[in-house]
PDB file of C-alpha atoms and ligand atoms in Angstrom:
ATOM      1  CA  MET A   1     -44.216  45.855 -27.570  1.00 98.00           C
ATOM      2  CA  GLY A   2     -44.267  47.852 -24.492  1.00 98.00           C
ATOM      3  CA  GLY A   3     -45.966  51.080 -23.509  1.00 97.00           C
ATOM      4  CA  THR A   4     -47.878  52.844 -20.902  1.00 98.00           C
ATOM      5  CA  PHE A   5     -51.200  52.142 -22.734  1.00 98.00           C
ATOM      6  CA  ASP A   6     -52.990  54.858 -20.836  1.00 98.00           C
ATOM      7  CA  PRO A   7     -55.258  54.140 -22.639  1.00 98.00           C
ATOM      8  CA  ILE A   8     -54.490  51.694 -25.646  1.00 98.00           C
ATOM      9  CA  HIS A   9     -55.774  53.221 -28.818  1.00 98.00           C
ATOM     10  CA  ARG A  10     -56.136  52.267 -32.439  1.00 97.00           C
ATOM     11  CA  GLY A  11     -52.581  53.769 -33.069  1.00 97.00           C
ATOM     12  CA  HIS A  12     -51.128  50.844 -31.120  1.00 98.00           C
ATOM     13  CA  LEU A  13     -53.462  48.133 -32.685  1.00 97.00           C
ATOM     14  CA  ARG A  14     -52.433  49.542 -36.206  1.00 96.00           C
ATOM     15  CA  ILE A  15     -48.872  48.538 -35.289  1.00 97.00           C
ATOM     16  CA  LEU A  16     -49.746  44.903 -34.177  1.00 97.00           C
ATOM     17  CA  ASP A  17     -51.666  44.565 -37.236  1.00 96.00           C
ATOM     18  CA  ALA A  18     -48.776  45.803 -39.355  1.00 96.00           C
ATOM     19  CA  VAL A  19     -45.848  43.998 -37.942  1.00 96.00           C
ATOM     20  CA  ALA A  20     -47.609  40.717 -37.167  1.00 95.00           C
ATOM     21  CA  GLY A  21     -46.309  38.890 -40.274  1.00 95.00           C
ATOM     22  CA  LYS A  22     -42.693  39.278 -39.124  1.00 96.00           C
ATOM     23  CA  PHE A  23     -43.085  37.583 -35.676  1.00 97.00           C
ATOM     24  CA  ASP A  24     -44.137  34.185 -34.395  1.00 97.00           C
ATOM     25  CA  ARG A  25     -45.524  35.913 -31.225  1.00 97.00           C
ATOM     26  CA  ILE A  26     -46.027  39.353 -29.957  1.00 98.00           C
ATOM     27  CA  LEU A  27     -46.235  40.225 -26.351  1.00 98.00           C
ATOM     28  CA  VAL A  28     -48.010  43.338 -25.320  1.00 98.00           C
ATOM     29  CA  ILE A  29     -46.554  44.543 -22.053  1.00 98.00           C
ATOM     30  CA  PRO A  30     -48.134  47.549 -20.282  1.00 98.00           C
ATOM     31  CA  SER A  31     -45.390  49.214 -18.166  1.00 97.00           C
ATOM     32  CA  GLY A  32     -45.560  49.378 -14.413  1.00 95.00           C
ATOM     33  CA  HIS A  33     -43.868  52.564 -13.251  1.00 93.00           C
ATOM     34  CA  PRO A  34     -42.217  54.108 -16.385  1.00 91.00           C
ATOM     35  CA  TRP A  35     -39.458  56.018 -14.634  1.00 88.00           C
ATOM     36  CA  LEU A  36     -38.452  58.381 -17.661  1.00 89.00           C
ATOM     37  CA  ARG A  37     -41.836  59.854 -17.617  1.00 89.00           C
ATOM     38  CA  THR A  38     -42.315  63.044 -15.521  1.00 87.00           C
ATOM     39  CA  SER A  39     -45.494  61.511 -13.823  1.00 91.00           C
ATOM     40  CA  GLU A  40     -46.906  58.173 -13.188  1.00 93.00           C
ATOM     41  CA  PRO A  41     -49.746  56.845 -15.662  1.00 95.00           C
ATOM     42  CA  VAL A  42     -53.016  58.196 -14.917  1.00 97.00           C
ATOM     43  CA  ALA A  43     -54.843  54.846 -14.923  1.00 98.00           C
ATOM     44  CA  SER A  44     -53.679  52.191 -12.527  1.00 97.00           C
ATOM     45  CA  GLY A  45     -51.845  49.027 -13.767  1.00 97.00           C
ATOM     46  CA  GLY A  46     -54.829  46.975 -13.329  1.00 97.00           C
ATOM     47  CA  ALA A  47     -57.032  49.343 -15.332  1.00 98.00           C
ATOM     48  CA  ARG A  48     -54.484  49.651 -18.137  1.00 98.00           C
ATOM     49  CA  LEU A  49     -54.211  45.864 -18.235  1.00 98.00           C
ATOM     50  CA  GLU A  50     -57.945  45.458 -18.485  1.00 98.00           C
ATOM     51  CA  MET A  51     -58.150  48.132 -21.464  1.00 98.00           C
ATOM     52  CA  CYS A  52     -55.512  46.372 -23.150  1.00 98.00           C
ATOM     53  CA  SER A  53     -57.280  42.987 -22.805  1.00 98.00           C
ATOM     54  CA  ARG A  54     -60.555  44.332 -24.160  1.00 98.00           C
ATOM     55  CA  ALA A  55     -58.883  46.080 -27.028  1.00 98.00           C
ATOM     56  CA  LEU A  56     -57.005  43.015 -27.989  1.00 98.00           C
ATOM     57  CA  ASP A  57     -60.203  40.946 -28.008  1.00 96.00           C
ATOM     58  CA  ASP A  58     -61.314  43.030 -30.982  1.00 92.00           C
ATOM     59  CA  LEU A  59     -58.378  41.970 -33.077  1.00 95.00           C
ATOM     60  CA  SER A  60     -58.902  39.554 -35.935  1.00 95.00           C
ATOM     61  CA  GLU A  61     -58.738  35.629 -34.778  1.00 96.00           C
ATOM     62  CA  GLU A  62     -55.648  35.218 -36.814  1.00 95.00           C
ATOM     63  CA  LEU A  63     -54.022  38.031 -34.971  1.00 96.00           C
ATOM     64  CA  GLN A  64     -55.279  37.064 -31.491  1.00 96.00           C
ATOM     65  CA  GLU A  65     -53.407  33.711 -31.902  1.00 96.00           C
ATOM     66  CA  LYS A  66     -50.165  35.600 -32.132  1.00 97.00           C
ATOM     67  CA  VAL A  67     -50.592  38.364 -29.602  1.00 98.00           C
ATOM     68  CA  ALA A  68     -50.601  37.830 -25.894  1.00 98.00           C
ATOM     69  CA  LEU A  69     -51.009  40.419 -23.080  1.00 98.00           C
ATOM     70  CA  THR A  70     -48.563  39.888 -20.122  1.00 98.00           C
ATOM     71  CA  ASP A  71     -48.618  41.697 -16.733  1.00 98.00           C
ATOM     72  CA  ILE A  72     -44.880  40.957 -16.207  1.00 98.00           C
ATOM     73  CA  GLU A  73     -44.084  44.632 -15.733  1.00 98.00           C
ATOM     74  CA  ILE A  74     -47.311  45.596 -13.954  1.00 98.00           C
ATOM     75  CA  ARG A  75     -46.611  42.962 -11.239  1.00 97.00           C
ATOM     76  CA  ARG A  76     -42.950  44.194 -10.710  1.00 96.00           C
ATOM     77  CA  SER A  77     -42.524  46.734  -8.088  1.00 94.00           C
ATOM     78  CA  GLY A  78     -40.114  49.644  -8.558  1.00 94.00           C
ATOM     79  CA  PRO A  79     -39.209  51.501 -11.688  1.00 95.00           C
ATOM     80  CA  THR A  80     -39.915  49.566 -14.975  1.00 96.00           C
ATOM     81  CA  TYR A  81     -36.796  48.775 -16.705  1.00 97.00           C
ATOM     82  CA  THR A  82     -37.084  47.043 -20.087  1.00 98.00           C
ATOM     83  CA  VAL A  83     -33.820  45.299 -19.525  1.00 98.00           C
ATOM     84  CA  ASP A  84     -35.250  43.364 -16.492  1.00 98.00           C
ATOM     85  CA  THR A  85     -38.371  42.234 -18.572  1.00 98.00           C
ATOM     86  CA  ILE A  86     -36.145  40.835 -21.352  1.00 98.00           C
ATOM     87  CA  ASN A  87     -33.976  39.070 -18.904  1.00 98.00           C
ATOM     88  CA  GLN A  88     -37.161  37.684 -17.236  1.00 97.00           C
ATOM     89  CA  LEU A  89     -38.520  36.689 -20.653  1.00 97.00           C
ATOM     90  CA  ARG A  90     -35.208  35.157 -21.742  1.00 97.00           C
ATOM     91  CA  ALA A  91     -35.356  32.808 -18.669  1.00 96.00           C
ATOM     92  CA  PHE A  92     -38.818  31.670 -19.981  1.00 94.00           C
ATOM     93  CA  PHE A  93     -37.807  31.652 -23.726  1.00 95.00           C
ATOM     94  CA  PRO A  94     -34.246  30.787 -23.819  1.00 96.00           C
ATOM     95  CA  LYS A  95     -34.192  29.687 -27.601  1.00 97.00           C
ATOM     96  CA  ASP A  96     -35.952  32.734 -28.860  1.00 97.00           C
ATOM     97  CA  SER A  97     -34.747  36.081 -30.323  1.00 97.00           C
ATOM     98  CA  PHE A  98     -36.359  39.120 -29.125  1.00 98.00           C
ATOM     99  CA  THR A  99     -37.451  42.443 -31.037  1.00 98.00           C
ATOM    100  CA  LEU A 100     -38.490  45.662 -29.226  1.00 98.00           C
ATOM    101  CA  ILE A 101     -41.351  47.133 -31.374  1.00 98.00           C
ATOM    102  CA  LEU A 102     -41.603  50.871 -30.564  1.00 97.00           C
ATOM    103  CA  GLY A 103     -42.561  54.240 -31.898  1.00 97.00           C
ATOM    104  CA  SER A 104     -39.980  56.677 -33.257  1.00 95.00           C
ATOM    105  CA  ASP A 105     -40.399  58.957 -30.154  1.00 95.00           C
ATOM    106  CA  ALA A 106     -39.749  56.088 -27.758  1.00 95.00           C
ATOM    107  CA  ALA A 107     -36.843  54.850 -30.005  1.00 96.00           C
ATOM    108  CA  SER A 108     -35.151  58.332 -29.970  1.00 95.00           C
ATOM    109  CA  GLN A 109     -34.848  57.839 -26.051  1.00 95.00           C
ATOM    110  CA  ILE A 110     -33.271  54.294 -26.085  1.00 96.00           C
ATOM    111  CA  ASP A 111     -29.687  55.706 -25.011  1.00 97.00           C
ATOM    112  CA  LYS A 112     -31.323  57.206 -21.843  1.00 96.00           C
ATOM    113  CA  TRP A 113     -32.979  53.818 -20.832  1.00 97.00           C
ATOM    114  CA  HIS A 114     -31.482  51.789 -17.878  1.00 97.00           C
ATOM    115  CA  LYS A 115     -28.525  49.618 -18.933  1.00 98.00           C
ATOM    116  CA  SER A 116     -29.174  50.525 -22.595  1.00 98.00           C
ATOM    117  CA  LYS A 117     -25.899  48.896 -23.617  1.00 98.00           C
ATOM    118  CA  GLU A 118     -26.771  45.690 -22.101  1.00 98.00           C
ATOM    119  CA  LEU A 119     -30.370  46.017 -23.641  1.00 98.00           C
ATOM    120  CA  LYS A 120     -29.093  46.661 -27.130  1.00 98.00           C
ATOM    121  CA  SER A 121     -26.937  43.448 -26.717  1.00 98.00           C
ATOM    122  CA  LEU A 122     -29.924  41.435 -25.923  1.00 98.00           C
ATOM    123  CA  VAL A 123     -32.750  42.666 -28.422  1.00 98.00           C
ATOM    124  CA  ASN A 124     -33.170  43.782 -31.984  1.00 98.00           C
ATOM    125  CA  PHE A 125     -35.284  46.981 -32.539  1.00 98.00           C
ATOM    126  CA  LEU A 126     -38.102  47.477 -34.926  1.00 98.00           C
ATOM    127  CA  VAL A 127     -39.230  51.188 -35.160  1.00 98.00           C
ATOM    128  CA  VAL A 128     -42.646  52.619 -36.380  1.00 96.00           C
ATOM    129  CA  ARG A 129     -42.201  56.251 -37.436  1.00 94.00           C
ATOM    130  CA  ARG A 130     -44.926  58.267 -35.969  1.00 93.00           C
ATOM    131  CA  PRO A 131     -46.571  61.022 -38.170  1.00 90.00           C
ATOM    132  CA  GLY A 132     -44.269  64.007 -38.450  1.00 89.00           C
ATOM    133  CA  GLU A 133     -41.156  62.507 -37.024  1.00 91.00           C
ATOM    134  CA  SER A 134     -37.787  61.950 -38.576  1.00 89.00           C
ATOM    135  CA  LYS A 135     -36.234  58.750 -39.634  1.00 91.00           C
ATOM    136  CA  SER A 136     -34.791  56.609 -36.841  1.00 92.00           C
ATOM    137  CA  THR A 137     -31.504  55.282 -36.633  1.00 94.00           C
ATOM    138  CA  TYR A 138     -32.829  51.820 -35.823  1.00 96.00           C
ATOM    139  CA  PRO A 139     -34.391  49.453 -38.410  1.00 96.00           C
ATOM    140  CA  GLU A 140     -37.763  50.991 -39.307  1.00 96.00           C
ATOM    141  CA  ILE A 141     -40.896  49.454 -40.891  1.00 95.00           C
ATOM    142  CA  GLU A 142     -43.065  51.698 -43.074  1.00 92.00           C
ATOM    143  CA  ILE A 143     -46.577  51.566 -41.819  1.00 93.00           C
ATOM    144  CA  ASP A 144     -49.568  53.856 -42.192  1.00 92.00           C
ATOM    145  CA  ALA A 145     -49.152  54.940 -38.551  1.00 92.00           C
ATOM    146  CA  LEU A 146     -52.190  56.860 -37.150  1.00 95.00           C
ATOM    147  CA  ASP A 147     -51.588  60.475 -36.032  1.00 95.00           C
ATOM    148  CA  ILE A 148     -53.062  59.882 -32.491  1.00 97.00           C
ATOM    149  CA  SER A 149     -51.610  59.483 -28.898  1.00 98.00           C
ATOM    150  CA  ALA A 150     -52.889  58.474 -25.609  1.00 98.00           C
ATOM    151  CA  THR A 151     -52.350  62.084 -24.425  1.00 98.00           C
ATOM    152  CA  GLU A 152     -54.575  63.310 -26.982  1.00 98.00           C
ATOM    153  CA  VAL A 153     -57.214  60.613 -26.193  1.00 98.00           C
ATOM    154  CA  ARG A 154     -57.143  61.599 -22.352  1.00 98.00           C
ATOM    155  CA  ASP A 155     -57.618  65.300 -23.428  1.00 97.00           C
ATOM    156  CA  TYR A 156     -60.560  64.770 -25.652  1.00 97.00           C
ATOM    157  CA  LEU A 157     -62.232  62.422 -23.006  1.00 97.00           C
ATOM    158  CA  ARG A 158     -61.776  65.162 -20.468  1.00 96.00           C
ATOM    159  CA  SER A 159     -63.238  67.727 -22.717  1.00 96.00           C
ATOM    160  CA  GLY A 160     -66.139  65.658 -23.838  1.00 95.00           C
ATOM    161  CA  LYS A 161     -65.058  65.059 -27.449  1.00 96.00           C
ATOM    162  CA  ASP A 162     -66.006  62.103 -29.305  1.00 97.00           C
ATOM    163  CA  VAL A 163     -63.055  59.448 -29.059  1.00 97.00           C
ATOM    164  CA  THR A 164     -64.614  56.660 -30.989  1.00 97.00           C
ATOM    165  CA  PRO A 165     -62.478  57.080 -33.970  1.00 97.00           C
ATOM    166  CA  PHE A 166     -59.438  56.547 -31.693  1.00 98.00           C
ATOM    167  CA  ILE A 167     -60.309  53.786 -29.283  1.00 98.00           C
ATOM    168  CA  SER A 168     -62.189  50.432 -29.179  1.00 97.00           C
ATOM    169  CA  ASP A 169     -65.895  50.782 -28.136  1.00 97.00           C
ATOM    170  CA  SER A 170     -65.056  48.097 -25.201  1.00 98.00           C
ATOM    171  CA  VAL A 171     -62.361  50.364 -23.980  1.00 98.00           C
ATOM    172  CA  LEU A 172     -64.559  53.503 -23.945  1.00 98.00           C
ATOM    173  CA  THR A 173     -67.269  51.431 -22.102  1.00 97.00           C
ATOM    174  CA  TYR A 174     -64.685  50.605 -19.368  1.00 97.00           C
ATOM    175  CA  ILE A 175     -63.402  53.986 -19.180  1.00 98.00           C
ATOM    176  CA  LYS A 176     -66.953  55.545 -18.661  1.00 96.00           C
ATOM    177  CA  GLU A 177     -67.758  52.772 -16.175  1.00 96.00           C
ATOM    178  CA  ALA A 178     -64.613  53.363 -14.241  1.00 96.00           C
ATOM    179  CA  GLY A 179     -64.927  57.122 -14.617  1.00 95.00           C
ATOM    180  CA  LEU A 180     -61.257  57.409 -15.937  1.00 97.00           C
ATOM    181  CA  TYR A 181     -59.518  60.459 -17.378  1.00 97.00           C
ATOM    182  CA  GLY A 182     -62.505  62.783 -16.113  1.00 92.00           C
ATOM    183  CA  SER A 183     -64.677  61.400 -18.987  1.00 85.00           C
ATOM    184  CA  LYS A 184     -67.904  62.860 -19.213  1.00 71.00           C
TER     185      LYS A 184
HETATM  186  P1  ATP B 201     -48.694  59.121 -24.351  1.00 90.75           P
HETATM  187  O1  ATP B 201     -49.271  60.197 -25.125  1.00 90.75           O
HETATM  188  O2  ATP B 201     -49.459  58.994 -23.074  1.00 90.75           O
HETATM  189  O3  ATP B 201     -47.221  59.119 -24.299  1.00 90.75           O
HETATM  190  P2  ATP B 201     -48.726  57.232 -26.655  1.00 90.75           P
HETATM  191  O4  ATP B 201     -49.911  57.325 -27.611  1.00 90.75           O
HETATM  192  O5  ATP B 201     -47.478  57.733 -26.902  1.00 90.75           O
HETATM  193  O6  ATP B 201     -49.193  57.821 -25.143  1.00 90.75           O
HETATM  194  P3  ATP B 201     -47.497  54.911 -25.488  1.00 90.75           P
HETATM  195  O7  ATP B 201     -48.209  53.991 -24.386  1.00 90.75           O
HETATM  196  O8  ATP B 201     -46.645  55.944 -24.836  1.00 90.75           O
HETATM  197  O9  ATP B 201     -48.680  55.674 -26.253  1.00 90.75           O
HETATM  198  O10 ATP B 201     -46.837  54.116 -26.561  1.00 90.75           O
HETATM  199  C1  ATP B 201     -46.447  52.865 -26.428  1.00 90.75           C
HETATM  200  C2  ATP B 201     -45.551  52.588 -27.711  1.00 90.75           C
HETATM  201  O11 ATP B 201     -46.471  52.703 -28.995  1.00 90.75           O
HETATM  202  C3  ATP B 201     -44.488  53.688 -27.984  1.00 90.75           C
HETATM  203  O12 ATP B 201     -43.301  52.875 -28.376  1.00 90.75           O
HETATM  204  C4  ATP B 201     -45.037  54.670 -28.861  1.00 90.75           C
HETATM  205  O13 ATP B 201     -43.981  55.235 -29.661  1.00 90.75           O
HETATM  206  C5  ATP B 201     -45.874  53.769 -29.834  1.00 90.75           C
HETATM  207  N1  ATP B 201     -47.075  54.634 -30.438  1.00 90.75           N
HETATM  208  C6  ATP B 201     -48.005  55.141 -29.757  1.00 90.75           C
HETATM  209  N2  ATP B 201     -48.963  55.751 -30.527  1.00 90.75           N
HETATM  210  C7  ATP B 201     -48.398  55.429 -31.777  1.00 90.75           C
HETATM  211  C8  ATP B 201     -48.860  55.810 -33.102  1.00 90.75           C
HETATM  212  N3  ATP B 201     -49.961  56.509 -33.213  1.00 90.75           N
HETATM  213  N4  ATP B 201     -48.128  55.436 -34.160  1.00 90.75           N
HETATM  214  C9  ATP B 201     -46.955  54.818 -34.047  1.00 90.75           C
HETATM  215  N5  ATP B 201     -46.526  54.364 -32.745  1.00 90.75           N
HETATM  216  C10 ATP B 201     -47.111  54.768 -31.715  1.00 90.75           C
HETATM  217 MG1   MG B 202     -45.980  58.063 -25.654  1.00 90.75          MG
END
């Protein structure tokens, strides 16, 4: 499961919880330089990795055994292409099959991704429909997805609104300590 995770929020954690039963292992992969976005992530790769690490610590022990955080994309320079990540992972796990877990907004962009044809030949897709979005053309899993985005969390932080319903306490503590997102 990739993403900018700028910051990681409960909507992301809900996905992990809901799909865990389908997989032997889930890798959470914060992206380095998501090239399809109009601007770079607000928080640094290191900060986004740290927030993910803190948020994942709050998962149940059972889930923690399955979920691993990797800096494979953060460490890579240049634009982040998922196909590169998958090829790197395949070298480590040659016998495994891979599924990309993604929200419906991300899924609708796949054809624009770098080497999307090659990527499609290497992975399966599992799509979580975000509230208000239409059905994906890829296999979907019905979960009770939360109506929240990192953009909204950043906006709320900037305007001093309470974000405790949306992000883990440990992530909020980090954001405040590091003075991220213009938090007050
Ligand atoms: P931003 O507003 O900055 O784009 P985001 O909330 O969309 O942030 P991303 O890091 O872009 O978070 O998302 C990572 C992945 O998680 C994407 O595949 C995205 O579609 C999915 N996702 C994010 N939030 C939700 C949510 N509330 N429900 C379901 N899927 C989500
Ligand atoms: Mg997004």
